[in-house]
mmCIF file of C-alpha atoms and ligand atoms in Angstrom:
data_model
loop_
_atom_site.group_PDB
_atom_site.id
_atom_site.type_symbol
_atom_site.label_atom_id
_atom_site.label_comp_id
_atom_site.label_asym_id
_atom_site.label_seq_id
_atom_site.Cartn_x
_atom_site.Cartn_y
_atom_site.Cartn_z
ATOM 1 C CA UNK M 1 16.872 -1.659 -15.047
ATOM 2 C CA UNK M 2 14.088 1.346 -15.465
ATOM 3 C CA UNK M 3 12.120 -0.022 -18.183
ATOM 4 C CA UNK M 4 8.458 0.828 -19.585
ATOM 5 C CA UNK M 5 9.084 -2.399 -22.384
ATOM 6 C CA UNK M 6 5.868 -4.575 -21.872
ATOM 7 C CA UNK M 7 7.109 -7.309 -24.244
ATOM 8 C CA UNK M 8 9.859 -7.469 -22.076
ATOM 9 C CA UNK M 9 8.404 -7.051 -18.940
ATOM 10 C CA UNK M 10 6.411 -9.939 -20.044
ATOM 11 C CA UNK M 11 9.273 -12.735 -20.409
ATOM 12 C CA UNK M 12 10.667 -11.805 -17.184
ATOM 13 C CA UNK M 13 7.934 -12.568 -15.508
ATOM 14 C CA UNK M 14 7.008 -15.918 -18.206
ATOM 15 C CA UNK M 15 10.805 -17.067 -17.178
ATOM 16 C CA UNK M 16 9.854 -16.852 -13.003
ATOM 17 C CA UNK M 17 11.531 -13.970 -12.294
ATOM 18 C CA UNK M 18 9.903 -10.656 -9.854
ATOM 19 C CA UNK M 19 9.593 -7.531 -11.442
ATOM 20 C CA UNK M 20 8.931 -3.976 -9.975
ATOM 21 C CA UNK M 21 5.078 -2.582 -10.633
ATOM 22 C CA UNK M 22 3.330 0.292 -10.918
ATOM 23 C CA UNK M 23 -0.043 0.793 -9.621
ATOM 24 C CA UNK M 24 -1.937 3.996 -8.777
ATOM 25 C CA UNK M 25 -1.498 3.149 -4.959
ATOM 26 C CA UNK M 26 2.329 2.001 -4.814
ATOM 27 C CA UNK M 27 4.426 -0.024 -6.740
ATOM 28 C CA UNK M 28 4.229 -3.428 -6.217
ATOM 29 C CA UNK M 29 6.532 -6.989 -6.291
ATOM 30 C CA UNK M 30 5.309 -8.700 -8.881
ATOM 31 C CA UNK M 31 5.328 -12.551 -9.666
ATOM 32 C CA UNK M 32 3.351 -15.254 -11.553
ATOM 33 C CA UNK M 33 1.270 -16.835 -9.663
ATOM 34 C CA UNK M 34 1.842 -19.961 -10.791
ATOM 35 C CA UNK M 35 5.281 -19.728 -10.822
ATOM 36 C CA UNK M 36 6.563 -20.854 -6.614
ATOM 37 C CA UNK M 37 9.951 -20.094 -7.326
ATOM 38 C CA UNK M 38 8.975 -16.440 -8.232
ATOM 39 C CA UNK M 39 6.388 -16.513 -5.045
ATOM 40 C CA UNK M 40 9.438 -17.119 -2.765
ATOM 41 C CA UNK M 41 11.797 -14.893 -4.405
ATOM 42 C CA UNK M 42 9.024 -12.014 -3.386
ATOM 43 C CA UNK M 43 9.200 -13.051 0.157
ATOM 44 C CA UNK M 44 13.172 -13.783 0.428
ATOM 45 C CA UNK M 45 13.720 -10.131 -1.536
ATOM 46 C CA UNK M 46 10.982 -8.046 0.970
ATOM 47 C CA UNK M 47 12.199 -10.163 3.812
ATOM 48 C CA UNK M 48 9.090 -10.735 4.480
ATOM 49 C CA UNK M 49 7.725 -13.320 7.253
ATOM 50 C CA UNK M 50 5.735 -16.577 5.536
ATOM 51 C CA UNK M 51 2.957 -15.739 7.882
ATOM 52 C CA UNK M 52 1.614 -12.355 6.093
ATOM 53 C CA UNK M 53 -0.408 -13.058 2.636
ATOM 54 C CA UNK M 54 -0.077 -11.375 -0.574
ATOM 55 C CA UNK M 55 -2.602 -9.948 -3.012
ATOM 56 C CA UNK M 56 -3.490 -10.963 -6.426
ATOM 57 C CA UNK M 57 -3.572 -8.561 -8.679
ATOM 58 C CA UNK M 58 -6.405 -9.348 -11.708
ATOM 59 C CA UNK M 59 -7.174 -7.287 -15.074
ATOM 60 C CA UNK M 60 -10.682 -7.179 -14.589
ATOM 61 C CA UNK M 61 -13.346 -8.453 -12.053
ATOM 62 C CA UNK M 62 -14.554 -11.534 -13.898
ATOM 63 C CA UNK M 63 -10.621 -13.041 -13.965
ATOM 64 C CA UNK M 64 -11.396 -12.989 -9.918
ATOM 65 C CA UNK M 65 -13.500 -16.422 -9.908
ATOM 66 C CA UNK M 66 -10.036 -18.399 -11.870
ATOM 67 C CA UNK M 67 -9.009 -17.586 -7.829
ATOM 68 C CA UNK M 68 -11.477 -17.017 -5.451
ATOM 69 C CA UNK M 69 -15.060 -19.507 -5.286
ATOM 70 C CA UNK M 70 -18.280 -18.743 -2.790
ATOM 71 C CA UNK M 71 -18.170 -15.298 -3.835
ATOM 72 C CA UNK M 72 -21.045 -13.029 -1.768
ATOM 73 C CA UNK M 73 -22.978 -10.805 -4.266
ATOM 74 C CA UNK M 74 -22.639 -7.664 -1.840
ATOM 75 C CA UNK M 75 -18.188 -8.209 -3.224
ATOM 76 C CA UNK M 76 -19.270 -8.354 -7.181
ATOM 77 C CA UNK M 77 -21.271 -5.122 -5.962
ATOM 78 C CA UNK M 78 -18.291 -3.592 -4.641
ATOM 79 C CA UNK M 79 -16.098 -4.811 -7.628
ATOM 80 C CA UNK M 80 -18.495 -3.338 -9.935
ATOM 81 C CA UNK M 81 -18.490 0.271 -8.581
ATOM 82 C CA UNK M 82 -14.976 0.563 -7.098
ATOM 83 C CA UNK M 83 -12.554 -1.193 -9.860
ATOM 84 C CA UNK M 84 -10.170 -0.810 -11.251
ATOM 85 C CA UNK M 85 -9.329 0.935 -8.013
ATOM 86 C CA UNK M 86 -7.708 1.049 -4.647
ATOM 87 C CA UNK M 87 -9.865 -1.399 -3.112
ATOM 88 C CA UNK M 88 -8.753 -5.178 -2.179
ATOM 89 C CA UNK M 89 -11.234 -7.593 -1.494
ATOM 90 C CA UNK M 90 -10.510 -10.710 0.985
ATOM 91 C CA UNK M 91 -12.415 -13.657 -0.847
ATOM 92 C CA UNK M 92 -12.909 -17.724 0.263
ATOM 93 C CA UNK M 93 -9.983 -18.758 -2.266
ATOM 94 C CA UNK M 94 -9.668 -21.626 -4.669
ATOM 95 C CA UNK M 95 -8.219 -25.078 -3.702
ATOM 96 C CA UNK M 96 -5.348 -24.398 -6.262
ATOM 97 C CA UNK M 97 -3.976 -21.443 -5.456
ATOM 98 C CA UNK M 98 -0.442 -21.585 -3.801
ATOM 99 C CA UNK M 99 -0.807 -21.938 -0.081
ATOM 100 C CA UNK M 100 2.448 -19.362 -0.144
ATOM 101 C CA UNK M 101 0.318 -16.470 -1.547
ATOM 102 C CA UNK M 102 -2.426 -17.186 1.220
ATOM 103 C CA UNK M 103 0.123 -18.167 4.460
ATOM 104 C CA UNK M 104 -2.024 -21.515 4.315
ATOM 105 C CA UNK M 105 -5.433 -19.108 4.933
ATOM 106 C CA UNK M 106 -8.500 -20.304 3.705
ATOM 107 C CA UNK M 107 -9.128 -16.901 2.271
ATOM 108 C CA UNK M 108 -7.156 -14.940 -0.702
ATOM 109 C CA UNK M 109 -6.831 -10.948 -1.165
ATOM 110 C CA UNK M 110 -7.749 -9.690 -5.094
ATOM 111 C CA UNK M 111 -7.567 -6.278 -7.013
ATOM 112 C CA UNK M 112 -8.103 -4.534 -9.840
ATOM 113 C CA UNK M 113 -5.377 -2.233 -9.792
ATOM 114 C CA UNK M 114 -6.675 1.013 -11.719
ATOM 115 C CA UNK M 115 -2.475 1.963 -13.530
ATOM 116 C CA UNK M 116 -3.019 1.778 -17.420
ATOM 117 C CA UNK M 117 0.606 0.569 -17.363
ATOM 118 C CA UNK M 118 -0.112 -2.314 -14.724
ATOM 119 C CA UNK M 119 -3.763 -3.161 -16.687
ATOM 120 C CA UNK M 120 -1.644 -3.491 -20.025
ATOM 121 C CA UNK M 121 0.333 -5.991 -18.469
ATOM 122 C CA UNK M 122 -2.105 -8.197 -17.246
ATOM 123 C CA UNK M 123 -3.783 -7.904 -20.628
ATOM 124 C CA UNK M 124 -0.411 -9.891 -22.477
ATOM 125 C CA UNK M 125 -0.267 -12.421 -19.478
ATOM 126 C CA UNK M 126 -1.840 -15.707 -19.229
ATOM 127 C CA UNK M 127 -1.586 -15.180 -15.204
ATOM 128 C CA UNK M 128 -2.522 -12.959 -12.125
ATOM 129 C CA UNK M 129 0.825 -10.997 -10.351
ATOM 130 C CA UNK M 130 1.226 -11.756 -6.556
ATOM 131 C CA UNK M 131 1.764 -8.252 -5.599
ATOM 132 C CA UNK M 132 2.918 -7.364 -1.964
ATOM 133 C CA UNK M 133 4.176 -3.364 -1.878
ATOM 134 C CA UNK M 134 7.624 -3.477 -2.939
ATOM 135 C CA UNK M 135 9.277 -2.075 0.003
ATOM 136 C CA UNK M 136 11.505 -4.200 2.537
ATOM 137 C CA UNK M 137 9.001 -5.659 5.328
ATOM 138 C CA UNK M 138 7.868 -2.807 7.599
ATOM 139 C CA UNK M 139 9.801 0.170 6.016
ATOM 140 C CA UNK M 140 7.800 2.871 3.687
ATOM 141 C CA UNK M 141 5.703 1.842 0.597
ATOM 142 C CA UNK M 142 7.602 3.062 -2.786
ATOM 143 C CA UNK M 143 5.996 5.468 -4.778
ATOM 144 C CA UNK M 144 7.792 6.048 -7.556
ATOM 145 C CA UNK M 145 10.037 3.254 -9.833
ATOM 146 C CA UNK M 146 13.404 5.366 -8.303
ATOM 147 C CA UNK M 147 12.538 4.541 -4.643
ATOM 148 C CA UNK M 148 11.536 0.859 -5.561
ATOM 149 C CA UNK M 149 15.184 0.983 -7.328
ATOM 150 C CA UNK M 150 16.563 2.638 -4.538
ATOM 151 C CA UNK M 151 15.309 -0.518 -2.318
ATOM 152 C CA UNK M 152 16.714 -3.062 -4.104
ATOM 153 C CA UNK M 153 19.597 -2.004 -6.489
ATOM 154 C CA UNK M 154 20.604 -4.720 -8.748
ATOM 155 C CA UNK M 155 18.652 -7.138 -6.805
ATOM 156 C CA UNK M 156 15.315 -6.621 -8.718
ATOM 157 C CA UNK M 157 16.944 -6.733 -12.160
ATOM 158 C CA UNK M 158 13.247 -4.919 -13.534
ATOM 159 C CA UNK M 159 11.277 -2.804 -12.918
ATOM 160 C CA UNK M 160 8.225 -1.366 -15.040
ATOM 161 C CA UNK M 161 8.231 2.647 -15.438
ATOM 162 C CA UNK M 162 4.751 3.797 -14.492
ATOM 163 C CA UNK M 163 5.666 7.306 -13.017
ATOM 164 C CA UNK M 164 4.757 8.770 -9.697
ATOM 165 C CA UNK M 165 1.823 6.565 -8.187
ATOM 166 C CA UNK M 166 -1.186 9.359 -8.720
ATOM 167 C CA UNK M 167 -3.081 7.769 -5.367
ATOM 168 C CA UNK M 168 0.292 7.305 -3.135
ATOM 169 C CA UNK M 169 -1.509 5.092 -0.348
ATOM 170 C CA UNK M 170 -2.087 1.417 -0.224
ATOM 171 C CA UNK M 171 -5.671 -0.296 -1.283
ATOM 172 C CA UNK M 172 -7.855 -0.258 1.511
ATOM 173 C CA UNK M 173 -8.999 -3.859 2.426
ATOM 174 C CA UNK M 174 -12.378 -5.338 2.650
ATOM 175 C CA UNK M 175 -13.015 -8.756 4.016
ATOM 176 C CA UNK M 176 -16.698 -10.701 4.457
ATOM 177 C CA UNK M 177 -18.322 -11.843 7.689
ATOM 178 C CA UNK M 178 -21.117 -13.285 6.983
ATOM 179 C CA UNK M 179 -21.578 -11.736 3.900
ATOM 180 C CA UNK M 180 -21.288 -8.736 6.053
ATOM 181 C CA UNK M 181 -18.156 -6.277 4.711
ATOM 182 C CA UNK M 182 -15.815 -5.409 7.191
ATOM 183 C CA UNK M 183 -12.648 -3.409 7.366
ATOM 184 C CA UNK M 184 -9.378 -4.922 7.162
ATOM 185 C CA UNK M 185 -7.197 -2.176 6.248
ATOM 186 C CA UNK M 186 -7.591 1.553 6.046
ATOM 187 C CA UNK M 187 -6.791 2.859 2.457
ATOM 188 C CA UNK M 188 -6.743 5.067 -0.055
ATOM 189 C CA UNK M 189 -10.196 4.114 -1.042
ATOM 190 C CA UNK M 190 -12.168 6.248 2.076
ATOM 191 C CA UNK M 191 -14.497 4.405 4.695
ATOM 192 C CA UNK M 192 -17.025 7.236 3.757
ATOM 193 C CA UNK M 193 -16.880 5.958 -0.442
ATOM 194 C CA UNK M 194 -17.595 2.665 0.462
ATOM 195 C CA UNK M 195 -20.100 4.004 3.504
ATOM 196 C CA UNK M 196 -22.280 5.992 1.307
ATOM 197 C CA UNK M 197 -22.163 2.999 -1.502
ATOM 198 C CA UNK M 198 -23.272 0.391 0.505
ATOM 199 C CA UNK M 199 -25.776 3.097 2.475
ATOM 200 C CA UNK M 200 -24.317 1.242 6.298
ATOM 201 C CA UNK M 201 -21.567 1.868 8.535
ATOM 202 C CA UNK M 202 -18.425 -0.281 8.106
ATOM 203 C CA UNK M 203 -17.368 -2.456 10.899
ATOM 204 C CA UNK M 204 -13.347 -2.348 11.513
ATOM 205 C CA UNK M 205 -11.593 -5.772 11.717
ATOM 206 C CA UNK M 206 -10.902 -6.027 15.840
ATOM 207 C CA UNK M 207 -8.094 -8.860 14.987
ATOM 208 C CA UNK M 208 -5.071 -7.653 17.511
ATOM 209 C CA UNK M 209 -1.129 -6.774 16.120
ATOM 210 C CA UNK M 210 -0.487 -9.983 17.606
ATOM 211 C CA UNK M 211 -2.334 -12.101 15.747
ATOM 212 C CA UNK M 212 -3.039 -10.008 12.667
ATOM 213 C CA UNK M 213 -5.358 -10.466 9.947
ATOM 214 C CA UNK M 214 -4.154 -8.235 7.869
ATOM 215 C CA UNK M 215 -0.161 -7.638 9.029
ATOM 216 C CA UNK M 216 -0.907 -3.921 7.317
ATOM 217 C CA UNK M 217 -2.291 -3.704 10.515
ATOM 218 C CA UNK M 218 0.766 -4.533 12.668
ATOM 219 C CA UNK M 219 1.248 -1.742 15.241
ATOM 220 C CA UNK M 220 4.735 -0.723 13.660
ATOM 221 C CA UNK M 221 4.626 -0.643 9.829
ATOM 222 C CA UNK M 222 5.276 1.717 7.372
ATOM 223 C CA UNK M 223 8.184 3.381 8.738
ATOM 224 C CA UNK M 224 11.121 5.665 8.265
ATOM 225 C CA UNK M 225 14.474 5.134 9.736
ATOM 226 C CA UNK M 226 14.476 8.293 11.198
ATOM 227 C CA UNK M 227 12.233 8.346 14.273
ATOM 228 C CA UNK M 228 9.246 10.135 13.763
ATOM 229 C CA UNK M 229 6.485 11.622 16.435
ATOM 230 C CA UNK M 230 3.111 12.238 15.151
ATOM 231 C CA UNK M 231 0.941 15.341 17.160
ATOM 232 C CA UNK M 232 -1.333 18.259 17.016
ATOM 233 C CA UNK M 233 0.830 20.605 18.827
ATOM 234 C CA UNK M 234 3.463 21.272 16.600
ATOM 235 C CA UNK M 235 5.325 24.191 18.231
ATOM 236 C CA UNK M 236 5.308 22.582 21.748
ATOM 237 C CA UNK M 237 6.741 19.370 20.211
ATOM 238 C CA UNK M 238 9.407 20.917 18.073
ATOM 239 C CA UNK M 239 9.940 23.355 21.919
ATOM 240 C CA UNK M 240 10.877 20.157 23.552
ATOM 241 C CA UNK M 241 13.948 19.192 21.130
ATOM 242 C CA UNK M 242 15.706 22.292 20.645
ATOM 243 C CA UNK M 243 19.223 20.811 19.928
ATOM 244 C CA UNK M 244 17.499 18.115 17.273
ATOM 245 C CA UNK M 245 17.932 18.400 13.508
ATOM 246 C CA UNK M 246 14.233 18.057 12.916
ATOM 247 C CA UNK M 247 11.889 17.958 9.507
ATOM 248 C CA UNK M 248 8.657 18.998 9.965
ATOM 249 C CA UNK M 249 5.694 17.500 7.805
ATOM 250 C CA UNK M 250 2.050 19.128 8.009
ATOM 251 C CA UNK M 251 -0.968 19.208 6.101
ATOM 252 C CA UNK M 252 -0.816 22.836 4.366
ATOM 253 C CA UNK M 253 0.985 25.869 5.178
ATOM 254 C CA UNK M 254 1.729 26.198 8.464
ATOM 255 C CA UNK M 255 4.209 28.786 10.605
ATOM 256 C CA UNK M 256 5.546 28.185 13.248
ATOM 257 C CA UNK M 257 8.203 30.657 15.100
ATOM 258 C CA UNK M 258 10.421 27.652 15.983
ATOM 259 C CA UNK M 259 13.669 26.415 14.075
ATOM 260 C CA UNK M 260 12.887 23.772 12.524
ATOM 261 C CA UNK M 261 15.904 22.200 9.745
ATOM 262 C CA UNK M 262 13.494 21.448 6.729
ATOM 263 C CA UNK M 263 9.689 22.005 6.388
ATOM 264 C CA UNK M 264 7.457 19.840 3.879
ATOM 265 C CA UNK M 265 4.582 21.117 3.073
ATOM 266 C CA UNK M 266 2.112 18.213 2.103
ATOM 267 C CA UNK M 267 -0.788 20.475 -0.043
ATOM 268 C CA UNK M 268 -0.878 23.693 -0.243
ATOM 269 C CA UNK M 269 -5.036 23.743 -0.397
ATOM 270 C CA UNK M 270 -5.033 21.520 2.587
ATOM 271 C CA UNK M 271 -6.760 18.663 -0.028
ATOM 272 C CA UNK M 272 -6.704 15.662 1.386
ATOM 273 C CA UNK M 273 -6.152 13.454 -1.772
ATOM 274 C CA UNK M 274 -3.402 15.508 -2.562
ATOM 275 C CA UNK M 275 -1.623 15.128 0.535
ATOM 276 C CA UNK M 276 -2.163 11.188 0.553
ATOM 277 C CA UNK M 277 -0.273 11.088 -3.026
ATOM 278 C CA UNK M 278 2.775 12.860 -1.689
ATOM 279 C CA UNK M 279 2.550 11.366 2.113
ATOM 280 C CA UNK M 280 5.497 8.424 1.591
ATOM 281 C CA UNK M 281 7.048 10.652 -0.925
ATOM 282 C CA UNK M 282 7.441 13.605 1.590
ATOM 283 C CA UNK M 283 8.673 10.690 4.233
ATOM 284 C CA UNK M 284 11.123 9.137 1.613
ATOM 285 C CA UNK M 285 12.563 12.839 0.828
ATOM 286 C CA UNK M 286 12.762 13.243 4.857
ATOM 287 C CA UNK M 287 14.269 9.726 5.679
ATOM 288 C CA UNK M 288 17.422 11.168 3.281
ATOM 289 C CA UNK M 289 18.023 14.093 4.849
ATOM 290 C CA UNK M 290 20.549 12.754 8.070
ATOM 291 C CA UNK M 291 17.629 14.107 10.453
ATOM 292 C CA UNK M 292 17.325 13.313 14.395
ATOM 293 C CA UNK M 293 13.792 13.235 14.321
ATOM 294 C CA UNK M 294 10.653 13.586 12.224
ATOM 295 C CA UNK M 295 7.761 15.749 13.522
ATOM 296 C CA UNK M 296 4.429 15.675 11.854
ATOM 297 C CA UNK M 297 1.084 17.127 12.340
ATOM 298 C CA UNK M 298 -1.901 15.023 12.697
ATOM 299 C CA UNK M 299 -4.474 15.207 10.053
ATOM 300 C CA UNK M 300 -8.142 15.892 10.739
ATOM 301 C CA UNK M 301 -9.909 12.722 11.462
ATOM 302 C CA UNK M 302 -11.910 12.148 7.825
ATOM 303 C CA UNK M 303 -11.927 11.083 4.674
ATOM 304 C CA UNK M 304 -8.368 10.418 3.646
ATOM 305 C CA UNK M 305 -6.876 11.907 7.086
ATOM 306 C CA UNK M 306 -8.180 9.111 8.792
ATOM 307 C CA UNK M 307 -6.092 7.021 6.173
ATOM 308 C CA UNK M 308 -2.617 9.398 6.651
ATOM 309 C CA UNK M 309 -3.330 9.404 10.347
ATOM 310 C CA UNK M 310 -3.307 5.293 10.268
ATOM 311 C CA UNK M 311 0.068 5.189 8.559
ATOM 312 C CA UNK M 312 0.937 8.117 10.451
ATOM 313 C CA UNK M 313 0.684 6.456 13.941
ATOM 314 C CA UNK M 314 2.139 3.298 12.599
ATOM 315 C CA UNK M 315 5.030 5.180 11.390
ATOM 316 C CA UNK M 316 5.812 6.434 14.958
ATOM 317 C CA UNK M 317 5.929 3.743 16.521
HETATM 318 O O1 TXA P 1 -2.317 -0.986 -2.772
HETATM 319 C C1 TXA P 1 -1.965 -2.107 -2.435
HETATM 320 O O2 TXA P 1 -2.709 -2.878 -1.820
HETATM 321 C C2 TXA P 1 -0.527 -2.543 -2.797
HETATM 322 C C3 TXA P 1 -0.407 -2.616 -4.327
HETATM 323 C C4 TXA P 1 0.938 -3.141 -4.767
HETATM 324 O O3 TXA P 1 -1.468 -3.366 -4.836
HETATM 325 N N1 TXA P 1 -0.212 -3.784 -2.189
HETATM 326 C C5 TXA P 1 -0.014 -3.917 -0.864
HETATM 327 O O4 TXA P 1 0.376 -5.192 -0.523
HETATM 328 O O5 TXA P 1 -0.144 -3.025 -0.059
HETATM 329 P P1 TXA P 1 0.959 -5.571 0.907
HETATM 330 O O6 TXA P 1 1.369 -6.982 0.777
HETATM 331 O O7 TXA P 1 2.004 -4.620 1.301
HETATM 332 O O8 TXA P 1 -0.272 -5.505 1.834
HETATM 333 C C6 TXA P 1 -1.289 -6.453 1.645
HETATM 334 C C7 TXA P 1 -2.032 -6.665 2.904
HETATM 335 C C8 TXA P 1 -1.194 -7.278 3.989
HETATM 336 O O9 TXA P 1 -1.421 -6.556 5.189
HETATM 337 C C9 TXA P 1 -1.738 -8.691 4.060
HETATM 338 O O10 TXA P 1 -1.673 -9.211 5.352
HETATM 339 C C10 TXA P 1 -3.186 -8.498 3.634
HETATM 340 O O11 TXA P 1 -3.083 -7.583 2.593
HETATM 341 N N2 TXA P 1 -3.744 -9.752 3.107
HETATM 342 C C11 TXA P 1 -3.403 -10.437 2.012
HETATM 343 N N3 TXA P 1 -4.118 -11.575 1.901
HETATM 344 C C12 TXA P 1 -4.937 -11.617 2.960
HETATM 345 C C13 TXA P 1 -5.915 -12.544 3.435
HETATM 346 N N4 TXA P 1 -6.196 -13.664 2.779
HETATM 347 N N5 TXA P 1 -6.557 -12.252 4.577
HETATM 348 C C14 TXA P 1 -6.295 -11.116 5.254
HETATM 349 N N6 TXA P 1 -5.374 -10.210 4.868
HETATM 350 C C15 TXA P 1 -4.707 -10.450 3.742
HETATM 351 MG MG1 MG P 2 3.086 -3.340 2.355
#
């Protein structure tokens, strides 16, 4: 069930059960906290392995000390300017919260997720939301309540209605070193935001695919079934495959001589926010179309198309 019924929403989630979420990134898979029954059903439902953490998702940044302790004063700066928004902050975590949210890390992920919907809810509950994207482990993040849906059927009896996701990108994660913020995800909140906040250069998280410290960062994430290739020489690519039903993605209005089956356009102004809110939209529409193969341009290498060049690559893999 499609439902935008708070009240309802609300003793789902008070009886255990996950429910679908809305955020301005992408919809989440929402469960108590407190509740480990509805913790596991997230990770049995998202098949999703024990080892990767999930964030909490808070209604404002004071509810973050009921989870996280030790907190550095540079993260209650960040909170302050960049929530609600599309930033997650890695924090030392409280002794009680369940080891299953963490994977048994001494550290816990928090947001203020900036959806009025979403805030609403966590105004009526006495708990946080686990959230992890609601999309089965490694396959694209939803961005509307009808792809979320189209994931899990009957399986995920509901899910709040909070319309298209207006930011269409996951949170970009921060994590401390020392006090020191450091990368841990590229996200819909951009590197040069936070850069020209903090007035330093942000170091990126070297932690390997193999041993990841974020599994966001896993080398092969975020993908469609449909194989995709991700370059900047679109007409020599599409040259190579001539008996291929391919679906071409770029940034803005391109031509291109070739034949090409469909061709999705992802902002017709070339504006980068723009084309980050319809990216796993565009791929969603694409997966569904019976193609061979998905060819899309790379973005320029700033701002947000450092983000959609991220999920990009990881897509192609
Ligand atoms: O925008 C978002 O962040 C969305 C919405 C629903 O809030 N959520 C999301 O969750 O993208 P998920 O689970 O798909 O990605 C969360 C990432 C994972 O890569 C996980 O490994 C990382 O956060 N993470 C969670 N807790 C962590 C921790 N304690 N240390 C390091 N990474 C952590
Ligand atoms: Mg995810």
């Amino acid at each position: 069930m499609i439902t935008d019924d708070l009240e309802l929403t609300k003793i789902f989630l008070d009886n255990e059960y996950i429910i679908g979420l809305p955020t301005e990134t992408v919809y989440g898979l929402a469960g108590n906290i407190h509740s480990e029954k509805a913790i596991k059903s997230i990770f049995e439902l998202k098949k999703r392995p024990l080892f990767n953490p999930l964030i909490v998702h808070v209604k404002n940044k004071n509810a973050i000390s009921t989870v996280a302790q030790n907190i550095p004063d540079i993260a209650y700066q960040l909170a302050e300017a960049f929530w609600p928004g599309p930033m997650t902050l890695i924090l030392p975590k409280k002794s009680g919260v369940n080891e299953l949210i963490t994977a048994g890390k001494p550290t816990v992920a928090v947001r203020v997720p900036n959806h009025e919907k979403a805030l609403q809810l966590l105004e009526i509950l006495e708990y946080p939301l686990a959230a992890p994207s609601a999309n089965p482990f490694g396959s694209i993040s939803p961005t509307s309540a009808e792809h979320v849906h189209q994931y899990f059927g009957k399986s995920l009896p509901l899910i709040l209605e909070g319309g298209q996701c207006t930011k269409g990108i996951e949170s970009t994660i921060i994590g401390f070193e020392k006090d020191q913020p450091i990368v841990y995800r590229l996200g819909t909140l951009s590197l040069d935001e936070i850069e020209s906040f903090l007035g330093v250069k942000l170091k990126q998280s070297t932690h390997s695919a193999e041993s990841p410290e974020a599994p966001g960062m896993l080398s092969k994430h975020y993908s469609p079934r449909t194989p995709l290739m991700l370059t900047d020489s679109l007409e020599a690519t599409i040259e190579k495959w001539p008996n291929k039903k391919i679906g071409v993605l770029t940034f803005g209005p391109q031509t291109f001589a070739l034949h090409c089956h469909s061709h999705l356009i992802l902002s017709e102004n070339e504006n980068l926010e723009e084309a980050a809110s319809r990216l796993y939209a565009a791929l969603h529409q694409l997966d569904g179309l019976d193609l061979d193969l998905i060819i899309a341009e790379k973005f320029p290498e700033y701002e947000l198309g450092q983000t959609i060049n991220d999920r990009l690559m990881r897509a192609s893999k």
